[in-house]
PDB file of C-alpha atoms in Angstrom:
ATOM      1  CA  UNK A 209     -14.671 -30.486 -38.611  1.00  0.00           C
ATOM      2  CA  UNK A 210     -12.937 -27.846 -36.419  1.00  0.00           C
ATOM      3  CA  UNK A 211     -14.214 -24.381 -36.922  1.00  0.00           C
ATOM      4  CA  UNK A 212     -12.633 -21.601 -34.856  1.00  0.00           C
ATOM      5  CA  UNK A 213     -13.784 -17.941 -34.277  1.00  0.00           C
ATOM      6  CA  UNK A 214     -11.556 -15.057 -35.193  1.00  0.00           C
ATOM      7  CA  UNK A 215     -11.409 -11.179 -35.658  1.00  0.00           C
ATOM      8  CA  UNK A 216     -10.265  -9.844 -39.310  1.00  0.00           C
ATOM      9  CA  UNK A 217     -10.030  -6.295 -38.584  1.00  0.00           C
ATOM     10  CA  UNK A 218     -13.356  -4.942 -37.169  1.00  0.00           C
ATOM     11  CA  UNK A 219     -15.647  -8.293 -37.845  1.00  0.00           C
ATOM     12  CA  UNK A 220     -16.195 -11.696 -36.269  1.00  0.00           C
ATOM     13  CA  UNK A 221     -15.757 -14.747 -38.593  1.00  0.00           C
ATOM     14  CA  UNK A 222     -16.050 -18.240 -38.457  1.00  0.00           C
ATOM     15  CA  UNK A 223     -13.668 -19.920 -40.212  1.00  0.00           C
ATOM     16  CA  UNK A 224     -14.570 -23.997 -41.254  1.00  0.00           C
ATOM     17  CA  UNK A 225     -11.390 -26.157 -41.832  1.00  0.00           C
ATOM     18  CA  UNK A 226     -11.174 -29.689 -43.105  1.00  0.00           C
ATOM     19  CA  UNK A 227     -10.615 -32.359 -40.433  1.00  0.00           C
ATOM     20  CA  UNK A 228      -6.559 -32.904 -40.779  1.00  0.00           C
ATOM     21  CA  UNK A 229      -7.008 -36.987 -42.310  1.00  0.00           C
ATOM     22  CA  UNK A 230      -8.987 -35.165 -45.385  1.00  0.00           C
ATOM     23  CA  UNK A 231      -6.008 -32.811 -46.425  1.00  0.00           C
ATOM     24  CA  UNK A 232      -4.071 -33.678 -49.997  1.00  0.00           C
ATOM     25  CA  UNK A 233      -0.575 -32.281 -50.842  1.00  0.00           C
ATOM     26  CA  UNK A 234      -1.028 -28.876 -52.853  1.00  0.00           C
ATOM     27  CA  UNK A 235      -4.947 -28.215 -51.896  1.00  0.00           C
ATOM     28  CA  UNK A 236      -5.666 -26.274 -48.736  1.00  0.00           C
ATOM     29  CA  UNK A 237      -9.407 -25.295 -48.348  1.00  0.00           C
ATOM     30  CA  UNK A 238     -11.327 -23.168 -46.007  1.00  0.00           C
ATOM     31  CA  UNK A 239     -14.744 -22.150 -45.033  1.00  0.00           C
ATOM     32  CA  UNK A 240     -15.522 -18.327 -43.615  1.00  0.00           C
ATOM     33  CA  UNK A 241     -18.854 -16.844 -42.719  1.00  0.00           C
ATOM     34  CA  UNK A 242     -19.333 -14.046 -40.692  1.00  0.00           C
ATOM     35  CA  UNK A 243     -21.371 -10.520 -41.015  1.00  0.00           C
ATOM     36  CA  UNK A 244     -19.403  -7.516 -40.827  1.00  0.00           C
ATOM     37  CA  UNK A 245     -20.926  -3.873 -39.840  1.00  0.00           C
ATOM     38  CA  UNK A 246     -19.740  -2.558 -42.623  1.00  0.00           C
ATOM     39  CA  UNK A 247     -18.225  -3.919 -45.579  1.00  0.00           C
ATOM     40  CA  UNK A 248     -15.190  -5.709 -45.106  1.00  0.00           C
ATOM     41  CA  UNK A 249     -12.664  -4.752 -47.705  1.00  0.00           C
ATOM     42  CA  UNK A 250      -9.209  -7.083 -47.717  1.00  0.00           C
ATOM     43  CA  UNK A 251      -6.034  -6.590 -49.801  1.00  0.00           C
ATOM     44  CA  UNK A 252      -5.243 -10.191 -52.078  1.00  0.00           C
ATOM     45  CA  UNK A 253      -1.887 -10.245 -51.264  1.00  0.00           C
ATOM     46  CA  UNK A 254       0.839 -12.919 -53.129  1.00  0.00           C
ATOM     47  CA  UNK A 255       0.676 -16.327 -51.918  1.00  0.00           C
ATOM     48  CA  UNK A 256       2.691 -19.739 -53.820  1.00  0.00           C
ATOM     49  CA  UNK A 257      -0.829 -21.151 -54.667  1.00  0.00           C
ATOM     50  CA  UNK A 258      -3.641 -19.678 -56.634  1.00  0.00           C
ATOM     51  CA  UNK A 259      -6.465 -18.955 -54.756  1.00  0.00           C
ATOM     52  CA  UNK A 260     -10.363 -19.628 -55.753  1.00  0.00           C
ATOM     53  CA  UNK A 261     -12.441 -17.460 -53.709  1.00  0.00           C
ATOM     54  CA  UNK A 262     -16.188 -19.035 -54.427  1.00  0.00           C
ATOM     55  CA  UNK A 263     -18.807 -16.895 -53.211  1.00  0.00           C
ATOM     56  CA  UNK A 264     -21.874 -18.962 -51.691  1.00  0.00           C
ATOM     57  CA  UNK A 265     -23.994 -15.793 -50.496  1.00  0.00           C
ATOM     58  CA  UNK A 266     -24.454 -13.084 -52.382  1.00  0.00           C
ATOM     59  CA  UNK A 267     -22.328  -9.885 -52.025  1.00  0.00           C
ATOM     60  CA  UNK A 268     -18.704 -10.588 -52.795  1.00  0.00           C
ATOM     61  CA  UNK A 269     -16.779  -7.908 -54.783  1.00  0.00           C
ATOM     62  CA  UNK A 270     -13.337  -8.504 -56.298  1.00  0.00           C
ATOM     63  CA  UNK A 271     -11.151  -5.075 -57.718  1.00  0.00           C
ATOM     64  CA  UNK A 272      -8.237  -4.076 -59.053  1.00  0.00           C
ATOM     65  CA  UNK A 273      -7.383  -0.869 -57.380  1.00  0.00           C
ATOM     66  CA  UNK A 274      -4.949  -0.148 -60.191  1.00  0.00           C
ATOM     67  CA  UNK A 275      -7.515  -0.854 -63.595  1.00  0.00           C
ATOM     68  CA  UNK A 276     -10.970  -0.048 -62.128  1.00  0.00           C
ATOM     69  CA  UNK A 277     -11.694  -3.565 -62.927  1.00  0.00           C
ATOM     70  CA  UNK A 278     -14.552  -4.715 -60.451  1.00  0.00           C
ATOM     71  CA  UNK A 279     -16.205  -8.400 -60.395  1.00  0.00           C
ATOM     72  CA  UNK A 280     -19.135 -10.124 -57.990  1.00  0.00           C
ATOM     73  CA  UNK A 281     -19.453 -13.054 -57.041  1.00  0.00           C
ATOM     74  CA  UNK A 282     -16.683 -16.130 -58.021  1.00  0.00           C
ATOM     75  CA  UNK A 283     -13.330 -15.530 -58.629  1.00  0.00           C
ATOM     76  CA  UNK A 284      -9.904 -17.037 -59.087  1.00  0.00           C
ATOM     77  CA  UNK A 285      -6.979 -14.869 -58.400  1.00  0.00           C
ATOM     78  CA  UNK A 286      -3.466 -15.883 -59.338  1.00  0.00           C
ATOM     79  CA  UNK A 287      -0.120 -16.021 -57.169  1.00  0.00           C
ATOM     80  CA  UNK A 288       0.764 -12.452 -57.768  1.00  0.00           C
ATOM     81  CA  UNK A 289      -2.079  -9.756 -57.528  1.00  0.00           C
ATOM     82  CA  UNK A 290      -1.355  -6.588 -56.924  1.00  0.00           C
ATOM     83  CA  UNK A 291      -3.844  -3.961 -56.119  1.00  0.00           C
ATOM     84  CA  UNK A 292      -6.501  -6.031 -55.545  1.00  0.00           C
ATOM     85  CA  UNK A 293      -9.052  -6.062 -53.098  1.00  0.00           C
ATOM     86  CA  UNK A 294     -12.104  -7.747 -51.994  1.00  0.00           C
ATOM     87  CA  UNK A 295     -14.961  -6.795 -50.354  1.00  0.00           C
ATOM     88  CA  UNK A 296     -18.136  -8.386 -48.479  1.00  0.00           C
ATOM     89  CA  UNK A 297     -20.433  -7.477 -45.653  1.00  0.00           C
ATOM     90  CA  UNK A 298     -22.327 -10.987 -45.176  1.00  0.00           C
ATOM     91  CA  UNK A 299     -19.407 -13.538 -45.919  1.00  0.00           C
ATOM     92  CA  UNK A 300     -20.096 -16.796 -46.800  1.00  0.00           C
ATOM     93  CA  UNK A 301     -17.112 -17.815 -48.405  1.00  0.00           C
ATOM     94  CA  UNK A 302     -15.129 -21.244 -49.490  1.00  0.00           C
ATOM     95  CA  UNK A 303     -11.493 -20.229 -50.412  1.00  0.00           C
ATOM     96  CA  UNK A 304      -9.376 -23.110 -51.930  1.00  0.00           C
ATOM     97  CA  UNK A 305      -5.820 -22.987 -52.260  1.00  0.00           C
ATOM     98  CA  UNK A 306      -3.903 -24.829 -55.159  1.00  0.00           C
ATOM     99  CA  UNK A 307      -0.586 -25.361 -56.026  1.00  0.00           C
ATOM    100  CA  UNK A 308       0.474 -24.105 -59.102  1.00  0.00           C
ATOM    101  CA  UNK A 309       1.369 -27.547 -60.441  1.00  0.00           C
ATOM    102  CA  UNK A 310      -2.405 -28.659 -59.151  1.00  0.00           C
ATOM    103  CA  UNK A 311      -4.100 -25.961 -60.739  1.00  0.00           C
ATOM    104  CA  UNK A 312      -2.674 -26.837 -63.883  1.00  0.00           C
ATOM    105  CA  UNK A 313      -4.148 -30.192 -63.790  1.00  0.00           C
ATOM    106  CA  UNK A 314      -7.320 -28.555 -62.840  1.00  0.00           C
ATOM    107  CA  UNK A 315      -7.757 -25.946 -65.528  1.00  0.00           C
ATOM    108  CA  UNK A 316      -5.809 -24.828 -68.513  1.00  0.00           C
ATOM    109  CA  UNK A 317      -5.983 -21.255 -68.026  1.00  0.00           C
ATOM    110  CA  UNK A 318      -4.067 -21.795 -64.931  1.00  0.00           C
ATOM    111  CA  UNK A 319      -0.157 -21.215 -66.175  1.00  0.00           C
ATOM    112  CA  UNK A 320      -1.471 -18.154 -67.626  1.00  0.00           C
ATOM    113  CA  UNK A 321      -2.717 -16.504 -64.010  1.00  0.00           C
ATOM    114  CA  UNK A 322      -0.142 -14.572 -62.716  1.00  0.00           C
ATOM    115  CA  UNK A 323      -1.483 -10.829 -61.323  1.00  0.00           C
ATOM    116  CA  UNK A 324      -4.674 -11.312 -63.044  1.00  0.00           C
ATOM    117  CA  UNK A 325      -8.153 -12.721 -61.404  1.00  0.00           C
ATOM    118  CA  UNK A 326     -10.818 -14.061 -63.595  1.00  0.00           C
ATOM    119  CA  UNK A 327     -14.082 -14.942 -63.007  1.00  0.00           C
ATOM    120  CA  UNK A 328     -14.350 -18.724 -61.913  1.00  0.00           C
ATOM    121  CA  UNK A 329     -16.585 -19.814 -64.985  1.00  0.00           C
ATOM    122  CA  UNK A 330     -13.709 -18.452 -67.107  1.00  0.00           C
ATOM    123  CA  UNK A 331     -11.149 -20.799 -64.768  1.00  0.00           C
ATOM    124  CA  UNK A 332     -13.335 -23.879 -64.159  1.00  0.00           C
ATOM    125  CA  UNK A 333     -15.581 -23.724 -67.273  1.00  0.00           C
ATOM    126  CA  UNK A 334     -19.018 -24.795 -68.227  1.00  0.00           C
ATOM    127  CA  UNK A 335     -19.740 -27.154 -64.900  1.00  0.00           C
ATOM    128  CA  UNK A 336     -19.453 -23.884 -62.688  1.00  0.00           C
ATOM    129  CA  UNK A 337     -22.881 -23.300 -62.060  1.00  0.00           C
ATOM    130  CA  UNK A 338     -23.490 -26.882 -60.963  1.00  0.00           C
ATOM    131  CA  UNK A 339     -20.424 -26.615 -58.819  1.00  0.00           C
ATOM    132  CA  UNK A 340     -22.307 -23.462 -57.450  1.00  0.00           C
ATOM    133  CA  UNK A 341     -25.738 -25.515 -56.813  1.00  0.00           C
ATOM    134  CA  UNK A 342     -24.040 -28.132 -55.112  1.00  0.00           C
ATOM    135  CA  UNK A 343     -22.225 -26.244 -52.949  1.00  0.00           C
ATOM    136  CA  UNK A 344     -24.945 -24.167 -52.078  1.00  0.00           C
ATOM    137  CA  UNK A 345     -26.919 -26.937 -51.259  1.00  0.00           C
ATOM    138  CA  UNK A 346     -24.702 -28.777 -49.283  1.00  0.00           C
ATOM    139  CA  UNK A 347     -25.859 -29.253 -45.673  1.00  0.00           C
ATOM    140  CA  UNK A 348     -22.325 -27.770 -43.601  1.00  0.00           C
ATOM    141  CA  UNK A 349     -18.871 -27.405 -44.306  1.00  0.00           C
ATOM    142  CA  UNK A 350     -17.618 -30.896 -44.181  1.00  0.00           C
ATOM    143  CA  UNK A 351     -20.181 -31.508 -47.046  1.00  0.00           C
ATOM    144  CA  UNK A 352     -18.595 -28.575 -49.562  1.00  0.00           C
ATOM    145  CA  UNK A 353     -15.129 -29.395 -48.490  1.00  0.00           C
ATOM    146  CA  UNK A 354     -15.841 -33.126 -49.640  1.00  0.00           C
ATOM    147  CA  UNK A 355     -17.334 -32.029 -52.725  1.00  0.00           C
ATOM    148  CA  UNK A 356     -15.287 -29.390 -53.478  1.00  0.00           C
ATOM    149  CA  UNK A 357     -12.547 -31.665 -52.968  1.00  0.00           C
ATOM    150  CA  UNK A 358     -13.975 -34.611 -55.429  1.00  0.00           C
ATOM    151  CA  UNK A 359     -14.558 -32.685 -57.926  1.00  0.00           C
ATOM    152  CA  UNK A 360     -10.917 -31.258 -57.940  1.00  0.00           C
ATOM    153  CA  UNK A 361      -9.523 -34.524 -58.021  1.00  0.00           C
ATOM    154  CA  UNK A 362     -11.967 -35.905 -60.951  1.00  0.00           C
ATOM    155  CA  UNK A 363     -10.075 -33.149 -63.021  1.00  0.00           C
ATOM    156  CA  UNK A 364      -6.487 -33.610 -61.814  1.00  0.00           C
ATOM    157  CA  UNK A 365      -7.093 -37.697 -62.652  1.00  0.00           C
ATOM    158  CA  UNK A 366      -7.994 -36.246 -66.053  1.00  0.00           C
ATOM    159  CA  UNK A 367      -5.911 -33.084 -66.283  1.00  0.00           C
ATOM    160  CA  UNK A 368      -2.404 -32.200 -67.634  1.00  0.00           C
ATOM    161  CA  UNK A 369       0.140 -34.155 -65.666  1.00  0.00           C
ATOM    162  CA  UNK A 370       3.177 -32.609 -64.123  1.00  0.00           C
ATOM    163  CA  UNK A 371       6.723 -33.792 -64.506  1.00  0.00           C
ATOM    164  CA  UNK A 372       7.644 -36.501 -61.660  1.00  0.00           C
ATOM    165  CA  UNK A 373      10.562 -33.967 -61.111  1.00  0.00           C
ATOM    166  CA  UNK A 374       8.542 -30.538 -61.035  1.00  0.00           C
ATOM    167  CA  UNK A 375       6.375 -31.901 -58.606  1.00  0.00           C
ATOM    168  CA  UNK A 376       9.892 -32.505 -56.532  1.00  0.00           C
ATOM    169  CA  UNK A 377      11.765 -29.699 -57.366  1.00  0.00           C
ATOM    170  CA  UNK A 378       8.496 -27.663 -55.873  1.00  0.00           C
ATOM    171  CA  UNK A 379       8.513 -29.700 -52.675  1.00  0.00           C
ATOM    172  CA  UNK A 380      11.908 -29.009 -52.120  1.00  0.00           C
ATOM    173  CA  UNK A 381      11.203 -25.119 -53.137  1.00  0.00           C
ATOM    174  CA  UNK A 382       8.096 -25.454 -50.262  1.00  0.00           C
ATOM    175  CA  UNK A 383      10.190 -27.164 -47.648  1.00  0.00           C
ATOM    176  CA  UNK A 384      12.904 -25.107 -48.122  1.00  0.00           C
ATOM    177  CA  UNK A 385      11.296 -22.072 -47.620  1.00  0.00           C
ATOM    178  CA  UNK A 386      12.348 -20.736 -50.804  1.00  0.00           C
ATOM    179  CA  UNK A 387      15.954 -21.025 -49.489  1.00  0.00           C
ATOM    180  CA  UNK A 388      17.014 -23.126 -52.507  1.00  0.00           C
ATOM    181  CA  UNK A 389      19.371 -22.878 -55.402  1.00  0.00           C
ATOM    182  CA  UNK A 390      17.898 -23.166 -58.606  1.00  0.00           C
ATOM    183  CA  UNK A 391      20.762 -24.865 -60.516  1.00  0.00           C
ATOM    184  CA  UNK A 392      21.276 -27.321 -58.183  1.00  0.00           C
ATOM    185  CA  UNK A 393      17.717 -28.681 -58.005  1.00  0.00           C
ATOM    186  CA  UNK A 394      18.318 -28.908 -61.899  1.00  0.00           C
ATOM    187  CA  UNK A 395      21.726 -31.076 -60.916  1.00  0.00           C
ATOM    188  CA  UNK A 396      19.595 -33.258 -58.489  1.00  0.00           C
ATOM    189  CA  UNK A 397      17.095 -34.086 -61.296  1.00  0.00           C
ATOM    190  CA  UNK A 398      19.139 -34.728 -63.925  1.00  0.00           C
ATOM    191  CA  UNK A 399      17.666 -31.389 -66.201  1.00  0.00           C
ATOM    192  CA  UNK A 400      20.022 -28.907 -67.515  1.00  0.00           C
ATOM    193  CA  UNK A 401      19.446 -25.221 -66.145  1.00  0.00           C
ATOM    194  CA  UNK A 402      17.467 -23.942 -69.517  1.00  0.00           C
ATOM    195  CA  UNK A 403      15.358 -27.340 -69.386  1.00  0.00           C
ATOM    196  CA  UNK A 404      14.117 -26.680 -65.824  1.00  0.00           C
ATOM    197  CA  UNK A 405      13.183 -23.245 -66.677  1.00  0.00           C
ATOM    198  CA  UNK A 406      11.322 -24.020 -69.601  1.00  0.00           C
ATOM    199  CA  UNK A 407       9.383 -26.938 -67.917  1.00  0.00           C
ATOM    200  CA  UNK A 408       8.979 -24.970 -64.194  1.00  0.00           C
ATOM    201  CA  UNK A 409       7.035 -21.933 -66.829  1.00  0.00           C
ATOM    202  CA  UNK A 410       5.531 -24.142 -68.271  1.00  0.00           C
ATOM    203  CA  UNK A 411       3.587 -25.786 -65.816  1.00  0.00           C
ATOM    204  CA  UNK A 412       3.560 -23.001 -63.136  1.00  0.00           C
ATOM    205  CA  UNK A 413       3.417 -19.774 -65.376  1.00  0.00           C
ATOM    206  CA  UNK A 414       6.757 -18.786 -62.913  1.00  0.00           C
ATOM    207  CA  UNK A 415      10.067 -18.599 -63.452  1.00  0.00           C
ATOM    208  CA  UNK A 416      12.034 -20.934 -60.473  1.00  0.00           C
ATOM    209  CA  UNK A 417      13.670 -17.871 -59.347  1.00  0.00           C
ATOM    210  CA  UNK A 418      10.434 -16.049 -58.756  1.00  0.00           C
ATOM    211  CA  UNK A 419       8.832 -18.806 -57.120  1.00  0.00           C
ATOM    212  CA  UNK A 420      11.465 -19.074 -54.589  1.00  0.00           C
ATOM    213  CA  UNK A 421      11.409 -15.458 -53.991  1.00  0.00           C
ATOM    214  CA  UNK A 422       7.235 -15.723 -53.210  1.00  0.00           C
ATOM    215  CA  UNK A 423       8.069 -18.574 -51.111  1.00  0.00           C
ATOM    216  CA  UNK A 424      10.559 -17.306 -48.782  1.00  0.00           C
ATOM    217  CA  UNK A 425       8.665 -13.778 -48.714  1.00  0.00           C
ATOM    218  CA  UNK A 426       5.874 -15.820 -47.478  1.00  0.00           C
ATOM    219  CA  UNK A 427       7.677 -17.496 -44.700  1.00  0.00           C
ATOM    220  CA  UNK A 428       9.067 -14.329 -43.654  1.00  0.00           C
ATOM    221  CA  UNK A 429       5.589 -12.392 -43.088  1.00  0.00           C
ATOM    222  CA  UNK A 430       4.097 -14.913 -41.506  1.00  0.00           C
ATOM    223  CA  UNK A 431       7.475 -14.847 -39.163  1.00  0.00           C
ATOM    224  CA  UNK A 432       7.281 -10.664 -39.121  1.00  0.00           C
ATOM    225  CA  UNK A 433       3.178 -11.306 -38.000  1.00  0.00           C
ATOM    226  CA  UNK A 434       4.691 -14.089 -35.164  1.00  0.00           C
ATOM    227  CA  UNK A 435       6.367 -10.817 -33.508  1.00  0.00           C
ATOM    228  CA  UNK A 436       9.653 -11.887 -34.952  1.00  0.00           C
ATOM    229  CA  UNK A 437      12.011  -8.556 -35.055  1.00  0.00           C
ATOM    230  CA  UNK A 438      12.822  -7.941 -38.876  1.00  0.00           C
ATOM    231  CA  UNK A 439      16.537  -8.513 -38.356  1.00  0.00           C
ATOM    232  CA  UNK A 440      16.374 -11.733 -37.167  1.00  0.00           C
ATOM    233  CA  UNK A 441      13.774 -12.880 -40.025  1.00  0.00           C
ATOM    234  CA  UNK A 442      16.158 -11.657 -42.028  1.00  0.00           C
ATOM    235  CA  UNK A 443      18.712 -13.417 -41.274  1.00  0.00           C
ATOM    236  CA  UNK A 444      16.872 -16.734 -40.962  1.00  0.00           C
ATOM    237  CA  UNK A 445      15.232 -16.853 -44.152  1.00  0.00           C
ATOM    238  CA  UNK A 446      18.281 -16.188 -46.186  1.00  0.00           C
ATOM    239  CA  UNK A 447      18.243 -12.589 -46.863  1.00  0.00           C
ATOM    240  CA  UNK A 448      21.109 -10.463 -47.588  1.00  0.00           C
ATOM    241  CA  UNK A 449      20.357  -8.204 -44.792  1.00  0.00           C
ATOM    242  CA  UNK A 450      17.482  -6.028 -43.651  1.00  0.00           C
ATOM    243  CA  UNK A 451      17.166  -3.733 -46.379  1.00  0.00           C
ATOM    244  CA  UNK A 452      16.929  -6.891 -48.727  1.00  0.00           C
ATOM    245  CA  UNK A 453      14.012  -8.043 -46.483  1.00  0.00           C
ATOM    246  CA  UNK A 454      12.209  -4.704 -46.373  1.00  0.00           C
ATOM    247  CA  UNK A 455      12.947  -4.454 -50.445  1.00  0.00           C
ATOM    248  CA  UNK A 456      11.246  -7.472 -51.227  1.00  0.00           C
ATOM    249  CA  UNK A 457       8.352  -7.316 -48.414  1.00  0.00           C
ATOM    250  CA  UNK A 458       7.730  -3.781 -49.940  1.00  0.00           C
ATOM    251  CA  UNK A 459       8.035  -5.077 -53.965  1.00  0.00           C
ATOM    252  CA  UNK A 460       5.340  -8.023 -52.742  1.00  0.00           C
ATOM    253  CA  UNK A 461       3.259  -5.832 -50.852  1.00  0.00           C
ATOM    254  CA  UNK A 462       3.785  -1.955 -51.115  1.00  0.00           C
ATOM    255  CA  UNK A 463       3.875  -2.184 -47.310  1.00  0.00           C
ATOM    256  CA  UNK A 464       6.875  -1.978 -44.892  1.00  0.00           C
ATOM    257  CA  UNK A 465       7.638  -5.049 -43.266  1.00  0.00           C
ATOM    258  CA  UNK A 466       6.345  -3.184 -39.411  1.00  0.00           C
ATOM    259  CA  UNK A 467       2.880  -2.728 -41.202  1.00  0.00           C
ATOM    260  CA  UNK A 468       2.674  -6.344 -42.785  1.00  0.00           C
ATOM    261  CA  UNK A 469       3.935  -7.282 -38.935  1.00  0.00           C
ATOM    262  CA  UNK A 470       0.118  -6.004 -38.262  1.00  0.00           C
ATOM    263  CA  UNK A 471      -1.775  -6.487 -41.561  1.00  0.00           C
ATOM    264  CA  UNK A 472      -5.293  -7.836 -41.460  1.00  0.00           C
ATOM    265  CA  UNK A 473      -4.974 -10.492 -43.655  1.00  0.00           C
ATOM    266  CA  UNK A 474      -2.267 -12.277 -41.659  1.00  0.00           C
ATOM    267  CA  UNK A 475      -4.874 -12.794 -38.714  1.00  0.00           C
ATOM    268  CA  UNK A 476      -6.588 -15.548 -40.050  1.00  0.00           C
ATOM    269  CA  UNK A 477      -3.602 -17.876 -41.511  1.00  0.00           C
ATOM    270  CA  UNK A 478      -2.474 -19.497 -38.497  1.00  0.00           C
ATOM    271  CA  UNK A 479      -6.078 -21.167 -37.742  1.00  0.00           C
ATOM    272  CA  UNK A 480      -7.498 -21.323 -41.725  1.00  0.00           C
ATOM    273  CA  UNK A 481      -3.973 -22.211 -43.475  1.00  0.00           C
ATOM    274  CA  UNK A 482      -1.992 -24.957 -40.933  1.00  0.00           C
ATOM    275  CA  UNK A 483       0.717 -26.607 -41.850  1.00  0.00           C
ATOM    276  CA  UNK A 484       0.408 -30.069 -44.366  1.00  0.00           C
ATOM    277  CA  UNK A 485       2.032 -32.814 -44.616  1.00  0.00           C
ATOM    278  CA  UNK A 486       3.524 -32.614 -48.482  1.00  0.00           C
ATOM    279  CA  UNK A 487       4.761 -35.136 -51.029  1.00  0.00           C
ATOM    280  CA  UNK A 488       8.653 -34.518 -50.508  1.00  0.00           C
ATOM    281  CA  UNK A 489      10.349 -37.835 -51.692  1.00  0.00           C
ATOM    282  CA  UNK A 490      14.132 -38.329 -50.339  1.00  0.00           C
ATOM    283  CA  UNK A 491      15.925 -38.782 -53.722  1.00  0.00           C
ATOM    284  CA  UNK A 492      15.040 -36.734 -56.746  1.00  0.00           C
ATOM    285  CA  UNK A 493      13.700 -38.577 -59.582  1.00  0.00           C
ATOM    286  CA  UNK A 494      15.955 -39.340 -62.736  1.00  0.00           C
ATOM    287  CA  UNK A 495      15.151 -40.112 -66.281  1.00  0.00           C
ATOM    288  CA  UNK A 496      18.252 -39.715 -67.896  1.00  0.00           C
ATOM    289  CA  UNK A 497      20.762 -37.248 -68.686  1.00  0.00           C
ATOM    290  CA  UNK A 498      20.531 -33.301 -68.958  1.00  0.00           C
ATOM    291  CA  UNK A 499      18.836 -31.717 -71.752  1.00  0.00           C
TER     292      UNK A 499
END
């Protein structure tokens, strides 16, 4: 199990990571504990997965900046927050990342999660406070991620089932960076334009357009955090120019893209979220004619 050290703005925290064989196409998980001086307050910031935070100490706070609304403990926040912040001062912390089409095999509330967060009983339901014990209990890391991990795919086995050509119109979206056009994926499948849409909501709670437009902002912070000048990340990940770039970085964010270049929660992505292998197949599945 590699675990690495790393500073997230004035604290020390070690982050836990599955070993690479144990990673599964649309689930990234991670491990963080740490104690800061004082509390350690993070913006939630978009990201094309939702996100179960699932606190295993004691102090976690989740709130929404713009409502008031604060939360302890367990939460699970959706792919657009906005406003939202947590805070801890002794972290002890497993974060699991699901694809929108996986979290919709895992719980039913899932489409529904856009900006919102919810507490995780109201996400994962009346087996939440075992999941808590077990975790709790387990002896290290490698033990919660392998629980964790069985007990998400005991509900996908059992869970709503995505279309064979969601799941590869979303690779494509993934491996393209977002750089993809919509009504062409719907040519590749087979799907008229208004089918795909309907489906892609659906299952996802997005619209395709808006999930491309998450995934290619995402590519392009983590490029703006690499040291990448904003003109040339521009013009890489498809933008218009550099005033598209800084439009949608600051829509996303509220923050220019020179201060998400040096935001916080960037630090930590490059050793807690690597790069997995997905389930991209060549050809596009058909089944059949547009409707």
């Amino acid at each position: 199990m590699p675990v690495e050290r790393v500073r997230i703005a004035d604290a020390e925290v070690d982050v836990a990571m599955p070993s690479p064989g144990d990673r599964l196409p649309g689930l990234s998980m991670a491990g963080f504990h740490g104690r800061a001086e004082d509390a350690l307050a993070l913006d939630v910031v978009p990201y094309p997965a939702l996100t179960m935070f699932i606190d295993l100490g004691d102090d976690a706070l989740i709130m929404d900046d713009g409502t008031g609304e604060r939360r302890y403990g367990s939460v699970v926040v959706g792919v657009a927050p906005g406003g939202i912040r947590g805070c801890a001062r002794d972290v002890e912390l497993l974060q699991i990342r699901l694809s929108p089409l996986l979290a919709q095999a895992v719980s039913e509330v899932a489409p529904q999660l856009g900006g919102e967060f919810l507490d995780l009983a109201e996400f994962w339901g009346p087996d939440t406070e075992l999941l808590h014990e077990q975790l709790r209990a387990a002896p290290s890391w490698d033990a919660r991620f392998a629980l964790a991990r069985r007990a998400l795919m005991l509900r996908r086995a059992t869970g709503r089932t995505a279309d064979p050509e969601l799941t590869w119109i979303w690779d494509r979206m993934v491996r393209g960076h977002g750089r993809v056009r919509v009504d062409r994926l719907a040519d590749e499948v087979g799907w008229s334009r208004k089918r795909l849409w309907s489906r892609f909501r659906a299952h996802t709670g997005l619209t395709p357009k808006y999930a491309a437009n998450l995934i290619r902002f995402d590519h392009a912070v983590h490029l703006l955090a690499a040291g990448r000048t904003a003109a040339s990340v521009a013009a890489d990940c498809g933008f218009a120019d550099q005033s598209h770039l800084h439009h949608d970085v600051l829509a996303f964010t509220g923050m220019t893209p020179a201060k998400v270049a040096r935001a916080p929660w960037l630090t930590v992505d490059p050793v807690a979220w690597q790069p997995q292998a997905g389930t991209f197949l060549q050809d596009p599945p058909r089944r059949g004619g547009p409707c």
